[in-house]
Amino acid sequence: MSGPFRLAEGGRIDRDRPVAFRFDGRDLQGFAGDTLASALLAQGVHQVATGIRYGRPRGVLSAGAEEPNALVQIEKPFPEPMLTATTVELRDGLEASGLPGQGRLSPDPDPARYDAVHEHCDVLVVGAGPAGLSAALAAARSGARVVVADADTEFGGGLLGSGELLDHAPAMEWVERARAELARRAEVRLLPRTTVTGHYDANYLVAVEDRGPDAFTRQRTWHIRAHEVVLATGAHERPLVFADNDRPGTMLAGAARTYLHRYAVLPGRRAVVFTTDDGAYPAALDLSGAGVEIAAVVDARPEAPPFWAKRCAEQGIPVRTGHAVVGTDGGERVTGARLAAFDPDTGALGPEEHHDCDLLLVSGGWNPAVHLYSQARGPLAYDEAAGAFLPSGSVPGVHPAGAAAGLRTTAQCLSSGAVAGVQAASRLGLEATAAPRPETDPHPVPKGRPLWRVPDPDPEAPGRRQFVDLARDATVADVGKAVGAGLTSVEHIKRFTTIGTGHDQGRTSGTVSSGIIAGLLGADLSEVGTTTFRAPYSPVSFAALAGRERGDLYDPIRVTAMHDWHVAQGAPFENVGQWKRPWYYPQPGEDMEAAVLRECRAVRTGVGMQDVSTLGKIDVQGPDAAAFLDLVYTNMMSTLKLGRIRYGLMCTADGMVFDDGTVMRTGENRYLLSTTSGGAAGVLEHLEDWLQTEWTHLRVHLTSVTEQWATIALAGPRSREVLERACTGIDLDNADFPFMSWRNGTIAGRRARVCRISFSGELAFEINVPWWHGRQVWEALYAAGEPFGITPYGTETMHVLRAEKGFPIVGQDTDGTVTPQDLGMGWAVSKKKADFVGARSFSRPDNVRTDRKQLVGLIPAAGEGVLPEGTQIVEARVLPEPPVPMLGHVTSSYRSAALGTPFALALVKGGRDRIGQTVYGHVGDRLVPVEITDPVFYDKEGARRDG
Amino acid sequence: MAPRTPGADLPDHPDRLWRSADPKSSYDVVIVGGGGHGLATAYYLAVNHGITNIAVLERGWLAGGNMARNTTIIRSNYLWDESAGLYEHALKLWEGLEDELDYPLLFSQRGVLNLAHSLQEVRDGVRRVGANRLNGVDAEWLDTDQVAEACPILNTSPDLRYPVLGATWQPRAGIAKHDHVAWGFARALDLLGVDLVEGCEVTGFERIGDRVIGVETTRGPIRAGRVALAAAGHTSVLADTLGLRLPLQSHPLQALVSELLEPVHPTVVMSNAVHVYVSQAHKGELVLGAGIDAYNSYGQRGAFHTIERELAAAVELFPMFARAHVVRTWGGVVDVTPDASAVMGRTPFEGLYVNCGWGTGGFKATPGVGWCFAHTIANDEPHPLNAPFGLERFTTGALIDEHGAAGVAH
Amino acid sequence: MMLIPCPWCGPRNETEFHYGGQAGVACPKDPYAASDAEWAAFLFFRDNPKGVFTERWMHRSGCRRWFDLRRDTATNEIHTGAHEDQERTVAV
């Protein structure tokens, strides 16, 4: 049984598909097509949640996304906090419970998938009610590419719950015909269950589609770029503010009508209808027709609308004009309403009378859903007649239509939608005509009179509250307190009272609170205004917006051609930018320290090999290439001869070291640059910037070739012997193949460019082969090296070896505040060139200070271990009270097999003049004595590079 | 279901806050910009220097700019001595501010973790912790296990795309409620007789030669003995009217909140590499931010892809946030300098002082800024703590490069 | 998400581009003739108007060309026209 309040027939639920669910520990049943709210109401369950501040019972106010009250926690199939019962689709196995304002996150990982797609269309129609469907039909018939997005499970918008007729047949038949026609058109995409959450620059809209439990992805984020946007987003009915207006059973009149027509649910047996707007009358009449006893229609206005008054009289419904509901009775459910004669001009109240009821319908007029229009920078203006803020002015390419534009009848909505569709099509240069509008019920245009609050006849009564924002439990008294404290801006009062800051962003309370504020300040509502309409329109899960960019897809993983070999060797990897680089290659039983010492020893005494493919590579071509390189490097490049290689240093314009690498001259007008692994993209952008925007006269082209070349470093005194076995076509002796030159040869049948470059100080070669052959050549070199005990080594060993030689790593031994001179690399700064990037900055006052931090070596006192990298250096032997002057910090620090002592590189104030001094590393709470040394620790003479 | 009232524990505001004043024709000091910095400056001018004939001019509603839009993180763990000095002074003032202003600021010293996701970030973190400690700023380096202990909901698995290798930890850091801070200052100023003028936009300056003697506003001219700019993202617009060039670029900075959630997040987490910062505010909402949008803008809104990327980072670091919901996003306009450090001091115009360039770090500095800027205005020379933050550094090259510490917006 | 008209590739999403700030800031022809203050002006000082701004963008995920654009920094409205006059020159 799906509940005592379910009608025997009617509604859009599927009675053949009962759905079992659980709410607050009770097993219940509804039908497919129900929302959680409609299923609960069918069971007579009105209290769904409790209020956040006062813990009062709260029911179902609305039938849609504007719901401020009926907050639920989903428990199964997977916990999800703070959904509105009015938008949760009833599904088998659903378990939920009511919430007192705070949701609960599951500690378990969300098993669902999420994704995102991009869509480009001529016309995006937001909302598939009468206006949206009319617009979509007009636009689609013109040949435009149309997307229709609607948050609901079914198209129809307001027609889903109004029970009205179009062309003398149920309106939903027209909706279905329109939907079917749109679905048939190849250029139309229909997106039900899709909430458009935000409008961004240049008609870029974001929508989130709920794809249901059976889809591969649970939710999908749509990024839609539309030439034209029709905003047919409807309107939200406003509740009324009176004492104790929050009891369960208090419901918007339009919502009650929706529960009746769409879900075949009677939200009560005996109702009082309190309104200031004609729109509540059809609800009263429909409910009465369905068997609800209408105790009274209480209209705060002096006169009832004659058209509706007559119909009420025909159905025996008493209409009490000039009256207001001034209070309610009940606890978990409203049991009665108290009426009093009411003069809306003076606020004077007459004596109270009591009416029993289990349903209190309210209607305080309608707020057009102008959120997206406002986000599109569309101006809003308060409309006295409508009692609401309406779109005003115009935004090119944005067309508000229907109820969102402040229109009230279905006929108006159909017409305005068609006009919007035609306008959108014509802006696209398409010919469009509006189809004849279907015939509607002959109702007059509803009118209303804004009533922001009903005075409380007994404001001192304990526990009586007039709620303005039900989601935040904020009351008229709160607004009064804010105004009393001196606040006049709606933004301040919102923050003081927290009105509008709930999950619903004050859809039902925003205009009402502005009206109350205006009344208290004696100001004009149009001056008071509203708070800003912020995206998203409805709450969106983090995961939906994160999409697929999680786990390994959070950021691209770049690997080299030899990656799988490294994995097979059990190497742990270091993230360097997006690259995965082997860190070290532990042998069984080895920890990192042992592995690195072994790898270092192998390179210093035998031969090692490293995958250095991740170094950035930029191919520079053009007649002015040499001149260009002279401008971007600190040192002279134009004198580099074909076949030779030179180390190069780059600075930013403010003279700070930016990147380094080698320059290889590969042709008359062609060079290959290498960059640091992490800096490659930045260097290319830096070079393109100068080339394209400053030196436009230079004929140079730059191409990234990082992933064209796999590169292998072969280092150690026996590296030549390995290469002799593996490589043909190159005379490898020092005379024919000197340091800092390159030759073409063949390795493993592959053409290879072999360079004599060393980052360890040892005799070394760098072998470049096409990426595709990287693994093959790597393995061939490894095989050739086996007789010599060739040892693969990772980034850590490379770091140790270069540090022993005093070679800095840009980004580790520099931090963007370090000049070439600070690094002791003045030798790499040309004195002959007229200019290069950064040159002028070297003579600024701060650059010529003698106490700048300079790169030096450090040797900890005997018996001390490795200094942690990052350790601060101080002069004092005993720490004074803070602030303690600091000399600098340790940039690199290692154990050394070759030196037999831990050592470090550091940036130290006036460091070069302090060589030989003892200073202190601040490690934990200790001061570790360290001696300042030259940064070159090993083979100062450079004798080893030739083997 | 037992009724519960989470969120009801937010303290009430006092019965009187401030009265918006109409501007008089002249003041000893006119402060342009009624945000946190402008209000704090007026406060310390009055309290420390006895100057109360002050107007704070706000073009919109008081503290409605970045003060109302920031993510309320307070910390002082900056790398360089100059920054640490200023921010630590601010933090010490924060620690007494609730009592001083007699206002519940919801200042909560729940600590901040700055995560390291690469070996270089580990080095940088250790370096910063060391510098902080020597500068008297509380700081610790935590390894991955200690990070997990400090924030159990953080994903510290090595399988993360960029695993958490450690973090710096400042226990005294935390959050406060931004509106309460602004209103606390405003109420105190109201009691001190300072004029808080809302809806009063400064459109230009009155000057005699190189001396500024007042401002032109949408509510008429106002004479001033001294004029102090504290207009954040709009500073350039004002300085342009004097032909004063400042090294500022105004960018959008976005933030967002979730619905109210039961407490899960005990601290503040910031990450550069997996770019997001997150805390859980007093009512239970998660408050998130990330970096600035790349382009210049005064639009108080940013692009959506920034938000999406930020949420990807949030879910990566905090898998349990997957089904939390974004309830509201917004943007502010932040003025960014080339070295990610502020500019505070005198200008080439006599009687005109500038405080700007706080980028993403302005809120946490609020009382420290007020203290030092008030000193600068009252004495016509900078306080030692803000002396290094003058414009001269761009000419000499003595930048205070805080990109490492400020690289993540905060 | 702005729609940025690349003069070479047509309109593309903002995410494909790299921002370069104020356009037309030339490096002093003779940097050594510039005072420290003038050099600092080149390095660090850029216009920051609220309103129409001529600025540089680079189509990072496309043609990698830098180009100038006129955009209103208050509304993000892009003033087409400027880029159409722009010479699409490449030194060859």
Coordinates of N, CA and C in Angstrom, one line a residue, chain B residues 59 234 236-237 245-250 294-299 303 305 338 391 394-395 399, chain C residues 1-2 14-15 19 21-22 36-37 40 44-50 53 57 71 73-74 76:
Chain B
R59 N 32.7 52.7 -0.6 CA 31.9 53.0 -1.8 C 30.6 52.2 -1.8
H234 N 40.8 47.9 -5.9 CA 40.5 49.1 -6.6 C 41.6 50.2 -6.4
S236 N 44.5 50.7 -7.8 CA 45.0 51.2 -9.1 C 44.1 52.2 -9.7
V237 N 42.8 52.0 -9.6 CA 41.8 52.9 -10.2 C 42.0 54.3 -9.5
R245 N 51.7 55.4 -10.3 CA 51.8 54.1 -10.8 C 52.2 53.1 -9.7
L246 N 51.4 52.1 -9.5 CA 51.7 51.1 -8.5 C 51.9 49.7 -9.2
P247 N 52.8 48.9 -8.6 CA 53.0 47.6 -9.3 C 51.9 46.6 -8.9
L248 N 50.7 46.9 -9.3 CA 49.6 46.0 -9.0 C 48.9 45.5 -10.2
Q249 N 48.3 44.3 -10.1 CA 47.4 43.8 -11.1 C 46.2 43.2 -10.3
S250 N 45.0 43.5 -10.7 CA 43.8 43.1 -10.0 C 43.3 41.8 -10.7
A294 N 43.8 33.8 -13.9 CA 45.1 34.3 -14.5 C 45.0 35.7 -15.0
Y295 N 43.8 36.2 -15.4 CA 43.7 37.4 -16.1 C 43.3 38.5 -15.1
N296 N 43.6 39.8 -15.6 CA 43.1 40.9 -14.8 C 41.6 41.0 -14.9
S297 N 41.0 41.4 -13.7 CA 39.6 41.6 -13.8 C 39.1 42.3 -12.5
Y298 N 38.1 43.1 -12.7 CA 37.4 43.8 -11.6 C 36.0 43.2 -11.4
G299 N 35.7 42.1 -12.1 CA 34.3 41.6 -12.2 C 33.8 40.9 -10.9
A303 N 36.3 32.3 -13.5 CA 35.8 31.3 -14.5 C 35.6 29.9 -13.7
H305 N 36.2 26.9 -14.7 CA 37.2 25.8 -14.7 C 38.1 25.9 -13.5
P338 N 54.3 42.0 -8.0 CA 55.2 41.0 -8.6 C 55.9 40.1 -7.6
L391 N 57.7 51.1 -1.8 CA 57.8 50.9 -3.2 C 59.2 50.9 -3.7
F394 N 61.2 47.8 -5.5 CA 61.1 47.4 -6.9 C 62.2 48.1 -7.7
T395 N 62.7 49.2 -7.3 CA 63.8 49.9 -8.0 C 65.1 49.3 -7.5
L399 N 63.4 42.6 -3.5 CA 62.0 42.1 -3.4 C 61.9 41.2 -2.2
Chain C
M1 N 34.1 31.4 -18.3 CA 34.9 30.8 -19.4 C 34.8 31.8 -20.6
M2 N 35.8 32.6 -20.7 CA 35.7 33.6 -21.8 C 35.9 32.8 -23.2
E14 N 38.9 30.0 -23.0 CA 39.9 30.7 -22.2 C 41.0 29.7 -21.7
T15 N 40.6 28.4 -21.5 CA 41.6 27.5 -20.9 C 42.7 27.1 -21.9
Y19 N 47.9 34.0 -20.3 CA 47.7 35.4 -20.2 C 49.0 36.1 -20.0
G21 N 49.2 39.8 -19.6 CA 49.1 41.2 -19.1 C 49.1 42.3 -20.2
Q22 N 49.5 43.5 -19.7 CA 49.4 44.6 -20.6 C 50.2 44.4 -21.9
D36 N 67.6 53.1 -12.7 CA 67.1 52.0 -12.0 C 65.5 52.1 -11.9
A37 N 65.0 53.3 -11.7 CA 63.6 53.5 -11.6 C 62.9 53.2 -13.0
A40 N 62.9 49.5 -13.4 CA 61.9 48.9 -12.5 C 60.5 49.1 -13.1
F44 N 58.3 45.8 -13.6 CA 57.3 45.5 -12.6 C 56.0 46.3 -12.7
F45 N 56.0 47.4 -13.4 CA 54.8 48.2 -13.3 C 54.0 48.1 -14.6
R46 N 52.8 47.8 -14.5 CA 51.9 47.6 -15.6 C 50.6 48.3 -15.3
D47 N 49.9 48.8 -16.4 CA 48.6 49.4 -16.3 C 47.7 48.3 -15.7
N48 N 46.7 48.8 -15.0 CA 45.7 48.0 -14.3 C 44.3 48.6 -14.3
P49 N 43.9 48.9 -15.5 CA 42.6 49.7 -15.6 C 41.4 48.9 -15.3
K50 N 40.4 49.6 -14.8 CA 39.0 49.0 -14.7 C 38.3 49.5 -16.0
F53 N 41.1 47.3 -21.7 CA 42.5 47.0 -21.5 C 43.0 46.3 -22.7
W57 N 47.7 37.8 -25.0 CA 47.3 36.4 -24.8 C 48.1 35.5 -25.7
R71 N 39.9 44.0 -24.0 CA 38.9 43.4 -23.2 C 38.5 44.4 -22.1
T73 N 37.9 44.9 -18.5 CA 38.2 44.2 -17.2 C 37.1 44.2 -16.2
A74 N 36.1 45.0 -16.4 CA 35.0 45.0 -15.5 C 33.9 44.0 -15.9
N76 N 34.5 41.6 -18.8 CA 35.1 40.6 -19.6 C 34.6 40.6 -21.1

